[in-house]
Short mmCIF file of C-alpha atoms in Angstrom, two decimals:
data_model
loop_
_atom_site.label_atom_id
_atom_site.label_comp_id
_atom_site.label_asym_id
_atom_site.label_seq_id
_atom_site.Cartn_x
_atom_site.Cartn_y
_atom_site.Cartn_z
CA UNK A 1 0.00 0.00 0.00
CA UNK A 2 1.35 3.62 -1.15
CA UNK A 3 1.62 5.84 1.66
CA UNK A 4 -0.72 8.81 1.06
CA UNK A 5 -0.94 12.71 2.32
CA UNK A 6 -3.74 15.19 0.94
CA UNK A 7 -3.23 18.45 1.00
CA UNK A 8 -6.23 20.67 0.69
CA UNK A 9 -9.91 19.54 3.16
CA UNK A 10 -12.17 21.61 1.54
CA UNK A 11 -15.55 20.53 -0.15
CA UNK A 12 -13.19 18.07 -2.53
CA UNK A 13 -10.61 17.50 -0.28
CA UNK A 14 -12.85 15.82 2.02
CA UNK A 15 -13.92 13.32 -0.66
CA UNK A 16 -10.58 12.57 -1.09
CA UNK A 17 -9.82 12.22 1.96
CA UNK A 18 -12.67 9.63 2.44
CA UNK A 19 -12.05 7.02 -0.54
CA UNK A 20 -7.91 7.19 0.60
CA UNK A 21 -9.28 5.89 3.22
CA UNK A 22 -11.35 3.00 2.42
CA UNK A 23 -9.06 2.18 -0.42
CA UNK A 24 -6.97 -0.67 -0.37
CA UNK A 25 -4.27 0.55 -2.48
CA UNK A 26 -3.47 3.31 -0.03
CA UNK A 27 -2.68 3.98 3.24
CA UNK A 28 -3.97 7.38 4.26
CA UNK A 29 -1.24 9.58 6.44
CA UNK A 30 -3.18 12.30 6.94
CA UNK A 31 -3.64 15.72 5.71
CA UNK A 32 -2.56 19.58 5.67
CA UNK A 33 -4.95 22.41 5.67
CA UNK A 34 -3.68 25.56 5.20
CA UNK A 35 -6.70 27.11 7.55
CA UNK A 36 -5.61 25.82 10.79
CA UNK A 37 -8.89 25.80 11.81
CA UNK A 38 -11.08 24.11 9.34
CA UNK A 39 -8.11 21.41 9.68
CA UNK A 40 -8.59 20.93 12.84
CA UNK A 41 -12.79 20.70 12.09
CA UNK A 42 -12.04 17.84 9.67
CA UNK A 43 -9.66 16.24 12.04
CA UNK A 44 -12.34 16.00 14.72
CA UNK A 45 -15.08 14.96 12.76
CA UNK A 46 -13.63 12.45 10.61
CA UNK A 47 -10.32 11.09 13.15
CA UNK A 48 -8.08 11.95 10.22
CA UNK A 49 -4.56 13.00 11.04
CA UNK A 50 -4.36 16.40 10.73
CA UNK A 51 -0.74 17.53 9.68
CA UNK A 52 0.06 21.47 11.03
CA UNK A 53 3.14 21.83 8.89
CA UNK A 54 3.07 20.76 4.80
CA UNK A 55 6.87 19.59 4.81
CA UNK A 56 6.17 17.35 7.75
CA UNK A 57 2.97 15.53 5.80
CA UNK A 58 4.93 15.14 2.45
CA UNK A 59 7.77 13.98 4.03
CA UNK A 60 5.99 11.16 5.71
CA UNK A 61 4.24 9.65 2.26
CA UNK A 62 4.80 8.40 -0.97
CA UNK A 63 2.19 9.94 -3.11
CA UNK A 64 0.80 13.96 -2.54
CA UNK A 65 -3.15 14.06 -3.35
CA UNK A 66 -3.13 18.06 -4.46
CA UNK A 67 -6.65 19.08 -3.53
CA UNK A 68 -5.94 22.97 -2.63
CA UNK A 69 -7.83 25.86 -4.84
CA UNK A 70 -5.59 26.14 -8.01
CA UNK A 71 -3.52 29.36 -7.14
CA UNK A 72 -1.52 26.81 -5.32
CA UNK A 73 -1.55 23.98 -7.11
CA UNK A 74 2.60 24.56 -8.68
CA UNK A 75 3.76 25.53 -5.29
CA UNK A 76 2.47 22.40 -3.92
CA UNK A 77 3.56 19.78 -6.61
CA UNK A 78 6.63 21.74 -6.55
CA UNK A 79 7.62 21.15 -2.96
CA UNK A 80 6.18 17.44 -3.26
CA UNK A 81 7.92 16.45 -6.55
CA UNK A 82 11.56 18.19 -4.85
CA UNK A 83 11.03 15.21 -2.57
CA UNK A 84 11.00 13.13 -4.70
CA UNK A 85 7.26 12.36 -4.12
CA UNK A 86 4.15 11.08 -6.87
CA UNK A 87 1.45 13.82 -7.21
CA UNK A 88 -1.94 13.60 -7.98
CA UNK A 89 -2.99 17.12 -8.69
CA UNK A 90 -6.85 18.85 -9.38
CA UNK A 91 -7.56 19.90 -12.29
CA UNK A 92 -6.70 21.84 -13.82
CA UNK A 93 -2.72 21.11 -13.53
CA UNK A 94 -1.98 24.84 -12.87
CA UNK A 95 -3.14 28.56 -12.93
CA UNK A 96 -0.38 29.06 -15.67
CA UNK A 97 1.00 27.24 -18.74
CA UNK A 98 4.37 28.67 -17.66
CA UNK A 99 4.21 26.41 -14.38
CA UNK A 100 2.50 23.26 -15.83
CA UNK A 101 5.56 22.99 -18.31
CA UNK A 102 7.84 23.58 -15.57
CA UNK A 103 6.09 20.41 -13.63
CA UNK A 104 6.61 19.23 -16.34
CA UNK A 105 10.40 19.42 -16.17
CA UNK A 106 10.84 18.71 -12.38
CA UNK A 107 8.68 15.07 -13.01
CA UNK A 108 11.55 14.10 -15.40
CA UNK A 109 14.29 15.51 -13.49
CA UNK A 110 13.14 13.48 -10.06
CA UNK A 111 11.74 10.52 -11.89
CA UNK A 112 8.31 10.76 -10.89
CA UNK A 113 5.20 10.56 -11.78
CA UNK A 114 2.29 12.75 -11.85
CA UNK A 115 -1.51 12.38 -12.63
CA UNK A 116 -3.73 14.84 -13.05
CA UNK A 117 -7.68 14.77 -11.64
CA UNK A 118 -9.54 15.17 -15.32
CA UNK A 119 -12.36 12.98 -13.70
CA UNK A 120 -14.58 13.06 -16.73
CA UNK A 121 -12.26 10.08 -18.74
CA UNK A 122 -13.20 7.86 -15.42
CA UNK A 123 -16.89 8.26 -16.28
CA UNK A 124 -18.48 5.11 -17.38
CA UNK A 125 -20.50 6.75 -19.94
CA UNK A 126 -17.38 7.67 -21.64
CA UNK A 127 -15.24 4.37 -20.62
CA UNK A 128 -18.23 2.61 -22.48
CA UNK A 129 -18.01 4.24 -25.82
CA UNK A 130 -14.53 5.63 -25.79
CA UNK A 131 -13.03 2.65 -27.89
CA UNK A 132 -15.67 2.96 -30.51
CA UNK A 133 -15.03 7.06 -31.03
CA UNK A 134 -12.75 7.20 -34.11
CA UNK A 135 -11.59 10.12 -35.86
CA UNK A 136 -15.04 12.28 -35.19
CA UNK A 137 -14.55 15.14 -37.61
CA UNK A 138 -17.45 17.25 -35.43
CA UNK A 139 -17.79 16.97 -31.72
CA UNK A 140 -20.51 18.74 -29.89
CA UNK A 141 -20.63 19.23 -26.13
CA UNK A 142 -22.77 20.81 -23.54
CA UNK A 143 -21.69 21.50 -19.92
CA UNK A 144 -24.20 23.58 -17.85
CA UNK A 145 -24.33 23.98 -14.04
CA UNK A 146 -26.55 25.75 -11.53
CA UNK A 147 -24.92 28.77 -9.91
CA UNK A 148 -23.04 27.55 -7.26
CA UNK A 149 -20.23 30.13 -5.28
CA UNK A 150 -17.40 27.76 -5.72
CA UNK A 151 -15.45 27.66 -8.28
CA UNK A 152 -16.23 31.12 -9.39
CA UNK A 153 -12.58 32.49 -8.43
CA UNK A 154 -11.74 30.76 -11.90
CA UNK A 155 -13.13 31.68 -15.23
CA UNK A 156 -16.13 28.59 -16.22
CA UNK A 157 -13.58 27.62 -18.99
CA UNK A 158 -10.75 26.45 -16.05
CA UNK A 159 -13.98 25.78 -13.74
CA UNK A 160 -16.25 23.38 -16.09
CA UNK A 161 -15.09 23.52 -19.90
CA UNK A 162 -11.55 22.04 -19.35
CA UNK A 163 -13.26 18.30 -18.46
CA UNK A 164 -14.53 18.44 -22.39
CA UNK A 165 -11.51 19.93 -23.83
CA UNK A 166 -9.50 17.07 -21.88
CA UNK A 167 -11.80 14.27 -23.37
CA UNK A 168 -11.74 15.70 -26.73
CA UNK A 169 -8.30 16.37 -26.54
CA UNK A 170 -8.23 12.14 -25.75
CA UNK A 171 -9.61 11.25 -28.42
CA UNK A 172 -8.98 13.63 -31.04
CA UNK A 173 -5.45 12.75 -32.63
CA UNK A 174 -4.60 15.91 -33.97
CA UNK A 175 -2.89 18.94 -33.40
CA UNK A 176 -5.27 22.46 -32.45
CA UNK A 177 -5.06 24.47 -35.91
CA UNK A 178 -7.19 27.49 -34.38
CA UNK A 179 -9.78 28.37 -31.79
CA UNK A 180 -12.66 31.21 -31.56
CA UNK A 181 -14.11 31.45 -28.61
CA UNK A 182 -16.77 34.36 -26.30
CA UNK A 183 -17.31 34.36 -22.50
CA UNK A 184 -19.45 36.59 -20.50
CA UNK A 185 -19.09 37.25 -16.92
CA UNK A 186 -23.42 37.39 -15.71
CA UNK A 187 -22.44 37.40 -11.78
CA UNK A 188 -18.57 36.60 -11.34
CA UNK A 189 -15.50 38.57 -12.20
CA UNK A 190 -14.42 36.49 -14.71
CA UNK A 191 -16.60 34.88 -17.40
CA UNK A 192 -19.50 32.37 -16.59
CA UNK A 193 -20.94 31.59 -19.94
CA UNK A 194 -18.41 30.54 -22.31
CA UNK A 195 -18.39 29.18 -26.12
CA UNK A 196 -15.06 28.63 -28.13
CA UNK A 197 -14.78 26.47 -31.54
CA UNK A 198 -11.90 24.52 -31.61
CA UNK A 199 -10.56 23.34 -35.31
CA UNK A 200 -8.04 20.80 -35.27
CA UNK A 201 -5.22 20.26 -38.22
CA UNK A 202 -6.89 16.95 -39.39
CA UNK A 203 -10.41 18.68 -40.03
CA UNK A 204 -12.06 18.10 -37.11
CA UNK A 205 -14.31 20.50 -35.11
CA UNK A 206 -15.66 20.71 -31.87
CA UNK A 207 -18.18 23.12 -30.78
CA UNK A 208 -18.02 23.45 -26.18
CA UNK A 209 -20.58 25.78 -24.08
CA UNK A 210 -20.09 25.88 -20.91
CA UNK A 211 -22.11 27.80 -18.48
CA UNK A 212 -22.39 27.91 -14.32
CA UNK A 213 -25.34 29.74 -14.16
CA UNK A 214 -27.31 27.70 -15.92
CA UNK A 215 -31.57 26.47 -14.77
CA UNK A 216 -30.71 22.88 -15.18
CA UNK A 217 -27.87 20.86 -15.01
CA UNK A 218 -26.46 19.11 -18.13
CA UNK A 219 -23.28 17.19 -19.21
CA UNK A 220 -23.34 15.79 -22.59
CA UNK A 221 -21.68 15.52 -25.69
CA UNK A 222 -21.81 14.14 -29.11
CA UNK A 223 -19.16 12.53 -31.53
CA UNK A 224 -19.84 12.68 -35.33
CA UNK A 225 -18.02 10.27 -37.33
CA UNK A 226 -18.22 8.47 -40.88
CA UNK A 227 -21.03 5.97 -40.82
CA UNK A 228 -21.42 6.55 -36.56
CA UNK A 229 -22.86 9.30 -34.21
CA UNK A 230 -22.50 8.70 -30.58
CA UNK A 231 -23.46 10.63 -27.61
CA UNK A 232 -22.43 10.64 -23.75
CA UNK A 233 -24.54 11.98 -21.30
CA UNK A 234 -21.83 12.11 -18.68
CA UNK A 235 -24.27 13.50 -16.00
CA UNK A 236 -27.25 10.92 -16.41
CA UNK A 237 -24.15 8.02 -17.45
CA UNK A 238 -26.44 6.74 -20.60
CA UNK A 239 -24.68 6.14 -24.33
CA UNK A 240 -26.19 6.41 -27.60
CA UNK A 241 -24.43 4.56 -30.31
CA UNK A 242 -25.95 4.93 -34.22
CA UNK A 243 -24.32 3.15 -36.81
CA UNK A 244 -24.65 3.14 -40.81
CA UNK A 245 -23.40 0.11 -42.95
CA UNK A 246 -24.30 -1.09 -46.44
CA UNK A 247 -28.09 -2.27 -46.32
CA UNK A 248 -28.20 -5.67 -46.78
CA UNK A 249 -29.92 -6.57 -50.51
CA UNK A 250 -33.24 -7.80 -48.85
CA UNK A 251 -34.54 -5.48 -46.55
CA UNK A 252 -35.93 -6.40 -43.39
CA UNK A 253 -39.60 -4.95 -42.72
CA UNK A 254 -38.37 -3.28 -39.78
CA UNK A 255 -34.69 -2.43 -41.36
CA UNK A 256 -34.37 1.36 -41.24
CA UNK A 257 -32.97 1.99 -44.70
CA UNK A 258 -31.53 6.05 -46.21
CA UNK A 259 -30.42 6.26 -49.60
CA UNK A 260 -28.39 9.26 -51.00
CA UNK A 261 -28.29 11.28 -53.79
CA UNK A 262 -25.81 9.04 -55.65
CA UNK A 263 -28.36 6.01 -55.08
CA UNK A 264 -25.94 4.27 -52.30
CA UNK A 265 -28.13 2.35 -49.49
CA UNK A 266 -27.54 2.73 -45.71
CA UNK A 267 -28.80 0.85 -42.70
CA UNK A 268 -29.40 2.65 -39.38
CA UNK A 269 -28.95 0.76 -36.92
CA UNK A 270 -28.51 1.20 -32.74
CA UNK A 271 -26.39 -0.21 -30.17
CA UNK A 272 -26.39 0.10 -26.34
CA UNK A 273 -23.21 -0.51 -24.80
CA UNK A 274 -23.21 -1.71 -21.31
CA UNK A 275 -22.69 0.95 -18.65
CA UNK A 276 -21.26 -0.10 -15.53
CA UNK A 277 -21.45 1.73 -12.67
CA UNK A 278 -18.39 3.19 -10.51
CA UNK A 279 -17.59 5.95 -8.49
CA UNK A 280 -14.91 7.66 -10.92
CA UNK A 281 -12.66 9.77 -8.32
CA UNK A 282 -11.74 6.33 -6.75
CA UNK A 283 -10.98 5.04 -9.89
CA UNK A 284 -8.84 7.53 -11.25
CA UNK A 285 -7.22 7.50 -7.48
CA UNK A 286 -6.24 3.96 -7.71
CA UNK A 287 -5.61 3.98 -11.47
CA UNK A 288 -2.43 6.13 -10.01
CA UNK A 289 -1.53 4.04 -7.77
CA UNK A 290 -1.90 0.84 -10.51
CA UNK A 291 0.54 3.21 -12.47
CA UNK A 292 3.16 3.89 -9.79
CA UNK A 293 3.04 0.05 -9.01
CA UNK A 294 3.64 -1.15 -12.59
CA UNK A 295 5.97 2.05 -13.58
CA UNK A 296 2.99 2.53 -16.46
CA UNK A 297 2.13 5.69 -17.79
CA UNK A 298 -0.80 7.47 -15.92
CA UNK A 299 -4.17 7.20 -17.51
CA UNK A 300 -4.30 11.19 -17.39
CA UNK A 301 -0.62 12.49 -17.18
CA UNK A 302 0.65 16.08 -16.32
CA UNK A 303 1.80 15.80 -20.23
CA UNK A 304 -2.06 15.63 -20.99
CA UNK A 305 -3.35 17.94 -18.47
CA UNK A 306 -1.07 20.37 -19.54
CA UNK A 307 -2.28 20.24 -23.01
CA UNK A 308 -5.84 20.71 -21.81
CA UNK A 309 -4.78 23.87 -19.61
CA UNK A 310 -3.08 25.07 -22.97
CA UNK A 311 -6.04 25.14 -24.93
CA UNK A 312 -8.21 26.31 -22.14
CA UNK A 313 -6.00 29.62 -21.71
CA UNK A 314 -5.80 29.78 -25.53
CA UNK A 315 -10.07 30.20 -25.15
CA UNK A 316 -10.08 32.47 -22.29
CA UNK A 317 -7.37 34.99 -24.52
CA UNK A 318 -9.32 34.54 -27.00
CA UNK A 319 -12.28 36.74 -25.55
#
C-alpha cells in the first residue's frame, strides 16, 4: 500500500480524503490544511490526522493528493515532486502554462510521476463508448451547471469547460489548428458563460458551451463520425451509439434503410453498450496508484493535463 498525504480539506478534499481511506491501495497519512482551523474541524469529525506543517505531511508519504484551490496547485507539486514524491494534482494542472511545463520538467528531473484529476475520462459513460469514437470530424458538447459560489474564483472555462476539452483532446489525434471562442461574466468577475470552436489540423471540429449559471444541469456531448454518431450523457451516465453500414440486398420490414443522392443504401442501426457503474474519483485514485506500481504511464498524465490547460488559456485569450 502507497503511503498517502492530501493536502487541501475543503468541499473536494474531504472526498478525497474519504475514498484514501477505504481504499486498499493506499494507506492514508493524513492531511494539511492551510486554515488551521477548518483542519482541525475535519480532524475531529472524521479522526483523520491532521498535519500542522506541509513539509512534515509530504515527508511522511509516498504519493501527494493536491486538492488545494488552483492558485496553489505549482507551489504544492513543486515542494512534493523536490522530494522526490508522486502527485496527484486537481484539475486543472496549474493557474499558468508557464508552471505546468515547468512540472513538467521537475517530473523528469526526479523521476516521478504525476496524474492529473480530469475525472470526466473515469466516467463510465465515456469508458463505455470511448473505444468505438474514431476520428469524429465534429464533436458537440454541452456543460451547464446551476450557480453555485465555488469555483467562481476561476473563469467557467478552467472551472467546467476544461473536463470536455480534456476528453476531446483524448480522443482527437490531432494537433489544435485554431480556436474562436466568447465568455461573458453574468455574476462573477471572470466569465461564466463561455463558447469557443476549436478546429483541429486533421479537419475536425468541436463546438463546447459551458455555463455555471445555468436552470438545469447538463453534461453531454456528441461525436460525429463516418457511418457513426455517438453521444455521452456524462451526467445521467447513458450512451447512444448509431451506426450506418451497407443495407443488406433484402430489406428487413423493420430495417431502417436512407439512400443518397448518388443512389448508395444505408442501414441505421442502434447499439447500447453496457454501462457499468463506478464511483470515478476512486478510480482515477487507484488507477495512479496501478501506475506507480507497474511504472505505467498514468491514464491522465501532467503531459495531458497540460495540453488541456493550454487550450483552455488559448479560449479564455481569446475573448
Amino acid at each position: 500500500m502507497l503511503r498517502v498525504g492530501v493536502l487541501g480539506a475543503g468541499h473536494l478534499g474531504k472526498i478525497h480524503l474519504r475514498l484514501l481511506n477505504e481504499s486498499k491501495k493506499y494507506k492514508l497519512v493524513g492531511f494539511y490544511d492551510a486554515d488551521a482551523i477548518n483542519g482541525k474541524k475535519v480532524a475531529d469529525e472524521f479522526g483523520y490526522q491532521y498535519f500542522d506543517n506541509i513539509n512534515k505531511l509530504i515527508e511522511a508519504v509516498d504519493v501527494v493528493d493536491i486538492v488545494t484551490p488552483t492558485l496553489s496547485h505549482f507551489d504544492c507539486a513543486k515542494k512534493a515532486i523536490e522530494k522526490g514524491k508522486h502527485i496527484f494534482i486537481e484539475k486543472p494542472i496549474t493557474n499558468t502554462y508557464e508552471e505546468a511545463a515547468q512540472l513538467l520538467e521537475l517530473e523528469k528531473k526526479y523521476n516521478v510521476k504525476g496524474q492529473v484529476g480530469h475525472v470526466e475520462r473515469f466516467n463510465p459513460a465515456f469508458s463505455a463508448v470511448k473505444h468505438q469514437i474514431n476520428t469524429p470530424m465534429f464533436i458537440e458538447s454541452h456543460r451547464l451547471a446551476e450557480f453555485n459560489p465555488r469555483g467562481t474564483d476561476v473563469p467557467v472555462v478552467l472551472d467546467l469547460m476544461i473536463h470536455d476539452i480534456d476528453a476531446i483532446l483524448s480522443v482527437v489525434n490531432s494537433e489544435v489548428k485554431q480556436i474562436n471562442a466568447s465568455g461573458v461574466s453574468v455574476i462573477s468577475k471572470s466569465p461564466d458563460i463561455a463558447n469557443a470552436r476549436i478546429e483541429f489540423e486533421n479537419g475536425c471540429v468541436a463546438n463546447l458551451t459551458a455555463s455555471r449559471i445555468s436552470l438545469k444541469n447538463m453534461r453531454k456531448s456528441r461525436f460525429f463520425q463516418k457511418d457513426a454518431y455517438i453521444s455521452v450523457d456524462f451526467l445521467e451516465k447513458k450512451v447512444e451509439v448509431v451506426k450506418m453500414q451497407d443495407a443488406p440486398e433484402k430489406v428487413g420490414d423493420f430495417d431502417m434503410v436512407l439512400q443518397n443522392a448518388e443512389g448508395e443504401k444505408k442501414q441505421i442501426y442502434f447499439e447500447n453498450p453496457e454501462v457499468g457503474s463506478n464511483n470515478a474519483i476512486l478510480d482515477e485514485l487507484e488507477s495512479f496508484a496501478d501506475a506507480i506500481a507497474n511504472d505505467s504511464t498514468p491514464i491522465v498524465s501532467l503531459k495531458q493535463g497540460t495540453q488541456a490547460l493550454k487550450v483552455a488559456l488559448q479560449i479564455i485569450a481569446s475573448f
